[in-house]
Amino acid sequence: MEKKFYYGLGTLFITTSGILYTIERFIAYFSWVGEMNAHTGSFPIKPSLPGLLTNAFIPMFIIIGIYLFVSGYRKK
């Protein structure tokens, strides 16, 4: 396989992890706004945002992406 293939897959994995993390944060903000608009009288002042290690796929995809970048760099 060529270097471009490794770099492309590495970019795909890292981008996918970023998209998943962004979607999780969007859902957390969206549910927080829903709690505010429920008119129950009590809601948290700040949303409870997910951490980087909340979803196991995010760090796994980042590690796989970095591994593919390193593998592509070492390829001759």
Short mmCIF file of C-alpha atoms in Angstrom, two decimals:
data_model
loop_
_atom_site.label_atom_id
_atom_site.label_comp_id
_atom_site.label_asym_id
_atom_site.label_seq_id
_atom_site.Cartn_x
_atom_site.Cartn_y
_atom_site.Cartn_z
CA MET A 1 0.00 0.00 0.00
CA GLU A 2 1.12 3.53 -0.66
CA LYS A 3 1.78 6.35 1.78
CA LYS A 4 -1.27 8.24 0.53
CA PHE A 5 -3.52 5.35 1.53
CA TYR A 6 -2.21 5.36 5.11
CA TYR A 7 -2.46 9.15 5.33
CA GLY A 8 -6.00 9.07 3.92
CA LEU A 9 -7.16 6.43 6.37
CA GLY A 10 -5.46 8.23 9.27
CA THR A 11 -7.20 11.45 8.31
CA LEU A 12 -10.52 9.61 8.02
CA PHE A 13 -10.22 8.07 11.49
CA ILE A 14 -9.20 11.31 13.19
CA THR A 15 -11.92 13.26 11.39
CA THR A 16 -14.52 10.65 12.35
CA SER A 17 -13.53 10.90 16.01
CA GLY A 18 -13.85 14.68 15.84
CA ILE A 19 -17.29 14.43 14.25
CA LEU A 20 -18.47 11.95 16.90
CA TYR A 21 -17.21 14.22 19.69
CA THR A 22 -18.92 17.24 18.14
CA ILE A 23 -22.21 15.37 17.77
CA GLU A 24 -22.07 14.30 21.42
CA ARG A 25 -21.51 17.88 22.56
CA PHE A 26 -24.33 19.11 20.31
CA ILE A 27 -26.71 16.55 21.81
CA ALA A 28 -25.65 17.59 25.34
CA TYR A 29 -26.36 21.27 24.57
CA PHE A 30 -29.62 20.39 22.85
CA SER A 31 -30.86 18.35 25.82
CA TRP A 32 -29.77 21.15 28.20
CA VAL A 33 -31.83 23.67 26.23
CA GLY A 34 -34.73 21.20 26.37
CA GLU A 35 -34.44 21.06 30.15
CA MET A 36 -34.48 24.86 30.29
CA ASN A 37 -37.61 25.06 28.13
CA ALA A 38 -39.47 22.36 30.07
CA HIS A 39 -40.59 24.99 32.63
CA THR A 40 -40.08 22.65 35.56
CA GLY A 41 -38.53 25.41 37.63
CA SER A 42 -35.15 23.76 38.05
CA PHE A 43 -32.44 23.12 35.53
CA PRO A 44 -28.64 23.06 35.68
CA ILE A 45 -26.88 26.38 35.10
CA LYS A 46 -24.25 24.75 32.87
CA PRO A 47 -24.77 21.73 30.62
CA SER A 48 -23.07 18.47 31.56
CA LEU A 49 -20.76 18.03 28.59
CA PRO A 50 -19.18 14.68 27.74
CA GLY A 51 -15.47 14.26 28.19
CA LEU A 52 -13.03 13.00 25.62
CA LEU A 53 -13.03 9.52 27.17
CA THR A 54 -16.80 9.21 27.62
CA ASN A 55 -17.27 7.40 24.32
CA ALA A 56 -14.71 4.62 23.85
CA PHE A 57 -14.69 5.03 20.07
CA ILE A 58 -13.27 8.57 20.15
CA PRO A 59 -9.86 7.79 21.72
CA MET A 60 -9.73 4.48 19.82
CA PHE A 61 -10.21 6.25 16.47
CA ILE A 62 -7.61 8.88 17.40
CA ILE A 63 -5.07 6.19 18.30
CA ILE A 64 -5.76 4.25 15.11
CA GLY A 65 -5.44 7.44 13.07
CA ILE A 66 -2.10 8.36 14.66
CA TYR A 67 -0.87 4.80 14.15
CA LEU A 68 -1.79 4.99 10.46
CA PHE A 69 0.02 8.32 10.10
CA VAL A 70 3.15 6.86 11.69
CA SER A 71 2.89 3.73 9.53
CA GLY A 72 2.54 5.87 6.43
CA TYR A 73 5.53 7.96 7.43
CA ARG A 74 7.71 4.88 7.88
CA LYS A 75 6.60 3.41 4.55
CA LYS A 76 9.15 3.80 1.79
#
